[in-house]
Short mmCIF file of C-alpha atoms in Angstrom, two decimals:
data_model
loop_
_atom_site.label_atom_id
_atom_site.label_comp_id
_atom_site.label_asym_id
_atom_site.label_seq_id
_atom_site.Cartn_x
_atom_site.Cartn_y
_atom_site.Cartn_z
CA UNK A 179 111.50 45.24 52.11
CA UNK A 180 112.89 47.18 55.11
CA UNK A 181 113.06 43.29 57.24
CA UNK A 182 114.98 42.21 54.57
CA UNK A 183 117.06 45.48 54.01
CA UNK A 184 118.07 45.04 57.86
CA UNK A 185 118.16 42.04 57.75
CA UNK A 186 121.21 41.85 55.01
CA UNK A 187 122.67 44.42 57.10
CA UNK A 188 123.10 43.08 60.38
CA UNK A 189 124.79 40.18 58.73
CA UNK A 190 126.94 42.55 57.32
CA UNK A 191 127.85 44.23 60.38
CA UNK A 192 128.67 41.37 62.29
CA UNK A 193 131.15 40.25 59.68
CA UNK A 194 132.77 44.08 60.20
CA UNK A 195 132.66 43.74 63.90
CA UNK A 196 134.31 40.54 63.33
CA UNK A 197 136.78 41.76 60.60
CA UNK A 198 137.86 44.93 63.47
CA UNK A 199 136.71 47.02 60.30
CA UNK A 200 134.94 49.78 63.07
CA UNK A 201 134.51 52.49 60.05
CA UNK A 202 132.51 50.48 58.16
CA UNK A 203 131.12 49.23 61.06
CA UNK A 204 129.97 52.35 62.35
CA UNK A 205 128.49 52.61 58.74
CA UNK A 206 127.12 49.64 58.63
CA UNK A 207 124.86 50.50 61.71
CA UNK A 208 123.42 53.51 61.05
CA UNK A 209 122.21 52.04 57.93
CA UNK A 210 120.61 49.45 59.94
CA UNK A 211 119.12 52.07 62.09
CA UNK A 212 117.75 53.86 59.45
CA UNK A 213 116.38 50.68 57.61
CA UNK A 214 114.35 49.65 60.81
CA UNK A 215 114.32 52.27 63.76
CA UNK A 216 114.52 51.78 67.78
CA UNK A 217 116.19 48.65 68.26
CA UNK A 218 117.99 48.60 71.30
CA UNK A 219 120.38 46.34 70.83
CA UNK A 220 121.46 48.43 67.65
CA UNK A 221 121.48 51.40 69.40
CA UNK A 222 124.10 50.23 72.00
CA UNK A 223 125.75 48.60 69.64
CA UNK A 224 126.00 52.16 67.55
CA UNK A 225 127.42 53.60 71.03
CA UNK A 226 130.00 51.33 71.59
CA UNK A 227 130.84 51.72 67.67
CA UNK A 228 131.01 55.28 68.38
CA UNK A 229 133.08 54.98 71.57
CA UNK A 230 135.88 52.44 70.00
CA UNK A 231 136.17 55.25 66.86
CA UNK A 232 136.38 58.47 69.48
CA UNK A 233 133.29 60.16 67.70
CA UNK A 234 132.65 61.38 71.03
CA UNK A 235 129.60 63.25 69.79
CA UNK A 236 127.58 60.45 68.16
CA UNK A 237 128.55 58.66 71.84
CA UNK A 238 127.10 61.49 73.44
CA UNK A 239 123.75 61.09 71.44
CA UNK A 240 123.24 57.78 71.70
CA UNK A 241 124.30 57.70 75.71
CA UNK A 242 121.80 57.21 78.25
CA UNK A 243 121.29 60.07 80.22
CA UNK A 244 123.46 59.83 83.55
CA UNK A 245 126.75 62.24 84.91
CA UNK A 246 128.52 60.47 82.31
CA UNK A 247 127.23 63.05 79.61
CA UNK A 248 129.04 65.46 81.05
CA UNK A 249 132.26 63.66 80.00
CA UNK A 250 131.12 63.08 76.37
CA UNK A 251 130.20 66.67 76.04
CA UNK A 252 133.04 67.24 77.05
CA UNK A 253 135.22 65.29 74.93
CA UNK A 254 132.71 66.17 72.09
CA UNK A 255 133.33 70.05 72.96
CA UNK A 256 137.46 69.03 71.87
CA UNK A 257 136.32 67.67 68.74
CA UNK A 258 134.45 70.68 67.80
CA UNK A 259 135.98 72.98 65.08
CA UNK A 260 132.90 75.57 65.57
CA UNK A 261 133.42 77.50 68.61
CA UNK A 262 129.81 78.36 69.11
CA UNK A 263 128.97 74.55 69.31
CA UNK A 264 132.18 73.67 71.29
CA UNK A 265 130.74 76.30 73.84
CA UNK A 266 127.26 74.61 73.84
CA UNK A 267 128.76 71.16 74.04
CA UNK A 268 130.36 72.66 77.40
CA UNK A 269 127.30 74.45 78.44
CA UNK A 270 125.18 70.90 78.11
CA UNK A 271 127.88 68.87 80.05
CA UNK A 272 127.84 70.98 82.94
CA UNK A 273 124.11 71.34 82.59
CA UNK A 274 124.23 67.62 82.51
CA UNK A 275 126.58 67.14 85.67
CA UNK A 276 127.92 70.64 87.41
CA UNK A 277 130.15 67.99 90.05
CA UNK A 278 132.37 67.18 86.79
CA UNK A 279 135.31 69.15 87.55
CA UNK A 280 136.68 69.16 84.18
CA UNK A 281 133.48 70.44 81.98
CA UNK A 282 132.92 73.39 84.58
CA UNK A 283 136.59 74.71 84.15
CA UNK A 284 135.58 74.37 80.26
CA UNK A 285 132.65 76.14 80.97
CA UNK A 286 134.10 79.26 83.60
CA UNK A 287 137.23 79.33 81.00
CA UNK A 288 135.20 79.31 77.76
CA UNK A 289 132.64 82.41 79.72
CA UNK A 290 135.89 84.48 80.66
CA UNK A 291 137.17 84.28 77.21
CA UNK A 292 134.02 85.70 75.90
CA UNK A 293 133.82 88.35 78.31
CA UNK A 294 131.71 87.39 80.93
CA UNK A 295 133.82 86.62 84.29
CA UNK A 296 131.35 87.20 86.58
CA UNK A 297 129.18 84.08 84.99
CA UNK A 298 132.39 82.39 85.03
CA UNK A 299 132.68 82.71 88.73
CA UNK A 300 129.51 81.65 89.44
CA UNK A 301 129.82 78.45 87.31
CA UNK A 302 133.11 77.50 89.29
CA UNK A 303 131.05 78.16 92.75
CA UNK A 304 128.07 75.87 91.53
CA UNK A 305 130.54 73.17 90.39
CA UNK A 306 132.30 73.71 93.87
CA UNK A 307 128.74 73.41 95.49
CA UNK A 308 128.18 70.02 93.89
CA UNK A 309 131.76 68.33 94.68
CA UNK A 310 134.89 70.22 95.76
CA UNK A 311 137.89 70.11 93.34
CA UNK A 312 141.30 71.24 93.73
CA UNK A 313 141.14 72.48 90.10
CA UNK A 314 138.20 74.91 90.63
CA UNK A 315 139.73 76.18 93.44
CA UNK A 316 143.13 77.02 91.67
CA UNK A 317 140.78 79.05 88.47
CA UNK A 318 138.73 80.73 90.97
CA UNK A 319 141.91 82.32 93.05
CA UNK A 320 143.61 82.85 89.99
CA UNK A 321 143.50 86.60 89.62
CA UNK A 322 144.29 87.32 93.48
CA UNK A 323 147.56 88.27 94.03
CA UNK A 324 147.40 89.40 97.35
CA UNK A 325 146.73 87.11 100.20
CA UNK A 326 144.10 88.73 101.91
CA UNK A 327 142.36 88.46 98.53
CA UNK A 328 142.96 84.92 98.65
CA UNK A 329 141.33 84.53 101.72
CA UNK A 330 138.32 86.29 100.51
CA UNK A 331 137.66 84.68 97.80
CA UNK A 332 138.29 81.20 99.32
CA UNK A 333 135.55 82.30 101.83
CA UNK A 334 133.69 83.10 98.85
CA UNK A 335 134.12 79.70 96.81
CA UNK A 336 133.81 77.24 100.32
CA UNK A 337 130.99 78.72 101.58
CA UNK A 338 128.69 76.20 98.83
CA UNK A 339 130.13 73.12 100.87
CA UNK A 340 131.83 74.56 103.60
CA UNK A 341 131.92 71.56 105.81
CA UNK A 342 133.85 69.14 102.75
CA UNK A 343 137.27 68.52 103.48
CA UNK A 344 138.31 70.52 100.36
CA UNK A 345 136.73 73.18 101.60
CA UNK A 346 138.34 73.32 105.06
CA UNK A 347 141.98 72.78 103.35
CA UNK A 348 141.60 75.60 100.84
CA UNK A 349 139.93 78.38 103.58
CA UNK A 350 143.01 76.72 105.99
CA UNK A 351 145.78 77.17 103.59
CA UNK A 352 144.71 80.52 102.47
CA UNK A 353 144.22 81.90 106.30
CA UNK A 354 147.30 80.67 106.23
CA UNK A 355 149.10 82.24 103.82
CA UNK A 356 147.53 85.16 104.87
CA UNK A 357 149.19 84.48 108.57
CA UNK A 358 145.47 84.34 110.25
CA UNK A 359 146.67 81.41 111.99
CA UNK A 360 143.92 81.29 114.42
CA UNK A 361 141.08 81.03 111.49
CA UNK A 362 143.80 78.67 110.09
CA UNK A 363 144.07 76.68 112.93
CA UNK A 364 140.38 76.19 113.20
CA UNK A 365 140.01 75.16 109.72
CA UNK A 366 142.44 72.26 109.81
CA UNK A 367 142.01 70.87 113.33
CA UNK A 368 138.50 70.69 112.38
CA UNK A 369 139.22 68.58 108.99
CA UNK A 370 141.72 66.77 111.48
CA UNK A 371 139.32 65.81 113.43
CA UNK A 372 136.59 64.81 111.05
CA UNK A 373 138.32 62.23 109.83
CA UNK A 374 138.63 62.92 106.25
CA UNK A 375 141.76 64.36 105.80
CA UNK A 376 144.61 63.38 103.68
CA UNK A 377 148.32 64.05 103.75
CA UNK A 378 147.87 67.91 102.82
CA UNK A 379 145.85 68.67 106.05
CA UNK A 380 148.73 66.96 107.92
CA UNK A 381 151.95 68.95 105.94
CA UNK A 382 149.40 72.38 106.21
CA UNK A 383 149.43 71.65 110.11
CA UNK A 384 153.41 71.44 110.67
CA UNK A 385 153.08 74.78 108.57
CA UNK A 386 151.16 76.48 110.75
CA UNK A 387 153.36 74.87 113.75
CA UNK A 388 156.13 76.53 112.36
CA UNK A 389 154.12 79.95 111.35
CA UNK A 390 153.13 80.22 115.04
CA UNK A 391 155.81 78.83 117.19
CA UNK A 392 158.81 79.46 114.98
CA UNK A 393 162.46 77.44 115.64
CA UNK A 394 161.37 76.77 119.12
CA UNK A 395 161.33 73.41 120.74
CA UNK A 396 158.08 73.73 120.92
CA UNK A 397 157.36 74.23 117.39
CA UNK A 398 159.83 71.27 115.91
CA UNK A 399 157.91 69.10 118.36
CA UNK A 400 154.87 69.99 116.99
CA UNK A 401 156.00 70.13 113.19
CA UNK A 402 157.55 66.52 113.51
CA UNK A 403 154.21 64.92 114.81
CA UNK A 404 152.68 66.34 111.94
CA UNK A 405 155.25 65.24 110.11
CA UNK A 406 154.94 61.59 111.10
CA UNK A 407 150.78 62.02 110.42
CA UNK A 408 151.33 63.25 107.01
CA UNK A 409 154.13 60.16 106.24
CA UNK A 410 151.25 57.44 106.98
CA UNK A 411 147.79 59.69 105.92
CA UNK A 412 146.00 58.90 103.12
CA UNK A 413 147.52 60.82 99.96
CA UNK A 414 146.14 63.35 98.03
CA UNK A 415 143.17 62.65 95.87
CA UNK A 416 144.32 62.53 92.02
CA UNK A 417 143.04 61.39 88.20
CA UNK A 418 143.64 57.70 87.79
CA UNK A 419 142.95 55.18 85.32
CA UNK A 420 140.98 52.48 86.63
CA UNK A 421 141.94 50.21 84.16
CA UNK A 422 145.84 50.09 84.54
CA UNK A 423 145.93 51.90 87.56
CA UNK A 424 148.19 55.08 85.96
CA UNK A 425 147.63 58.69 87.54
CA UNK A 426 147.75 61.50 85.51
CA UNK A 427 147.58 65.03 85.70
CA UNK A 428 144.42 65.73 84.06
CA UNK A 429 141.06 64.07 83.27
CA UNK A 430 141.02 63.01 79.47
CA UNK A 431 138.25 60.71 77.52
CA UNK A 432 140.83 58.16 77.07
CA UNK A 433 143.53 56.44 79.06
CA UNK A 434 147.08 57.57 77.31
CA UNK A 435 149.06 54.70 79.04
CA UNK A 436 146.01 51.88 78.10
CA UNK A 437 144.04 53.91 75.69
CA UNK A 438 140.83 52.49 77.68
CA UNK A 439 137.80 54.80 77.24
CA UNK A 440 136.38 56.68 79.65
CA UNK A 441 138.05 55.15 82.64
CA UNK A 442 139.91 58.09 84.23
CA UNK A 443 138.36 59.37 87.37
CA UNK A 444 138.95 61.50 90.20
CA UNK A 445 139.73 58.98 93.16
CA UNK A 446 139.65 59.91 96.52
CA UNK A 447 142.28 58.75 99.19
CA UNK A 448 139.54 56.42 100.81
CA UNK A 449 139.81 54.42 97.52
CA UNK A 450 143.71 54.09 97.57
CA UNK A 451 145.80 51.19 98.92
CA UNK A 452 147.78 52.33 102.20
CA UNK A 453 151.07 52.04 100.22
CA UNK A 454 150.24 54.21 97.13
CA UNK A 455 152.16 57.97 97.67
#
C-alpha cells in the first residue's frame, strides 16, 4: 500500500538526514513524494535537501514564489549546460524579480550575446527602474567612450528612478566627467541634502571643488570639508554575507568564506555599523 510504502520511507529518510547521507536523502524524498503526493512538510523538506546539495534547480521548483526566485534561477541558469535553458532560467528570474541586480546583468549580457542590444538595454533600464545598482549602471555605459556620451546615456538609465540616490551619483559623476559642473553640482548637493548619501557623494563633491575652483584657497577649503564628510559618511553600499559578515565583490548562491546558502545580499550603508570602511 502507498501508506505503508511512505511510510517505510520516511523512516528511511530520517535515518539519512541523520546519517548526513544528503544524496540519498534527496533520493529518499522524492520517493516519498511520489509514493504519497502534497505533503508539505515533505516538500520543504525536499527544498532544503535540494539547497544543502546546490541542485539549485530542484530548489527553484520547490521554492515558494517570492524575489528569492530570482536568485535560484539564477544560480540554476550556472548549472545549466544547455544554453537555451540557461537563457530561460535568466529570463524567469528577472521575470520573477527585475530589482535583482545580478539576474538582469545575466539577462542584458545573455540578449547582447545573441544579438539583440537594444532588448538588452531596456532590461538594464527596467532593472534600474525597480532598484538602482552600481552594476547596471557600469553595463549600460559600457560602450560610451566619450563623456558626453556618458552623460547621455546616464540621463537615459536615471530617468526610471531619477530621484534614488544612485541615480543622482551616476547623472553627478558623469556631468562631471563631462566638466558640466553646474548640472553636476545640482545633482550632488541635491543627494547631499536628501540625506541618503554615502561616502561617494562626499569624495564626488571635493571633485567638483577642485574641477571648478582649481588650486585656489578657495577650492582646498572646500575640497577638505568634503574631505572630512566623506571620512565619517556612511560607506559605499556592497555584497555581504549576512552570516559571517564577509564582503565580496559579487553576489553568488553561496557564501565562499562560510559556504552559507543564499545569504549574500546587497546592503546598503543605512545597514552598516559607523566603523565599517
Amino acid at each position: 500500500m502507498p501508506e505503508a510504502r511512505f511510510l517505510g520511507l520516511r523512516g528511511l529518510l530520517r535515518q539519512a538526514i541523520q546519517a548526513g547521507d544528503w544524496p540519498a536523502a534527496q533520493r529518499l524524498a522524492r520517493e516519498a513524494e511520489a509514493a504519497v503526493p502534497g505533503a508539505a512538510w515533505l516538500r520543504q523538506e525536499r527544498e532544503t535537501l535540494a539547497l544543502r546539495m546546490r541542485d539549485w534547480r530542484e530548489a527553484l521548483t520547490l521554492a515558494p514564489p517570492g524575489a528569492g526566485q530570482a536568485a535560484l534561477a539564477l544560480a540554476a541558469a550556472g548549472q545549466e549546460p544547455d544554453m537555451s535553458r540557461a537563457a530561460e532560467l535568466e529570463r524567469q528570474g528577472f521575470a520573477a524579480d527585475p530589482a535583482f541586480a545580478p539576474v538582469a546583468l545575466a539577462h542584458a549580457r545573455r540578449l547582447r550575446e545573441g544579438g539583440s542590444p537594444r532588448r538588452a538595454r531596456t532590461v538594464l533600464e527596467q532593472a534600474w527602474a525597480a532598484q538602482p545598482h552600481p552594476d547596471l549602471a557600469e553595463d549600460y555605459l559600457r560602450e560610451d567612450v566619450d563623456a558626453l556620451a556618458r552623460m547621455k546615456s546616464a540621463e537615459t538609465l536615471a530617468k526610471g528612478n531619477a530621484r534614488h540616490a544612485e541615480s543622482r551619483l551616476l547623472v553627478g559623476r558623469a556631468a562631471l566627467e563631462a566638466g558640466l559642473t553646474g548640472r553636476a553640482r545640482q545633482e550632488l548637493e541635491a543627494l547631499v541634502a536628501s540625506g541618503a548619501a554615502d561616502r561617494r557623494a562626499f569624495l564626488a563633491m571635493s571633485d567638483l571643488e577642485e574641477a571648478e575652483h582649481g588650486e585656489t584657497p578657495e577650492g582646498r577649503a572646500a575640497q577638505a570639508r568634503w574631505l572630512r564628510q566623506a571620512a565619517t559618511a556612511a560607506p559605499e553600499p556592497r555584497w555581504r554575507c549576512s552570516a559571517c559578515g564577509t564582503d565580496h565583490a559579487a553576489w553568488a548562491p553561496v557564501c565562499p568564506k562560510c559556504e552559507a546558502v543564499g545569504t549574500i545580499a546587497w546592503t546598503s550603508p543605512q545597514t552598516l555599523p559607523a566603523t565599517v570602511g
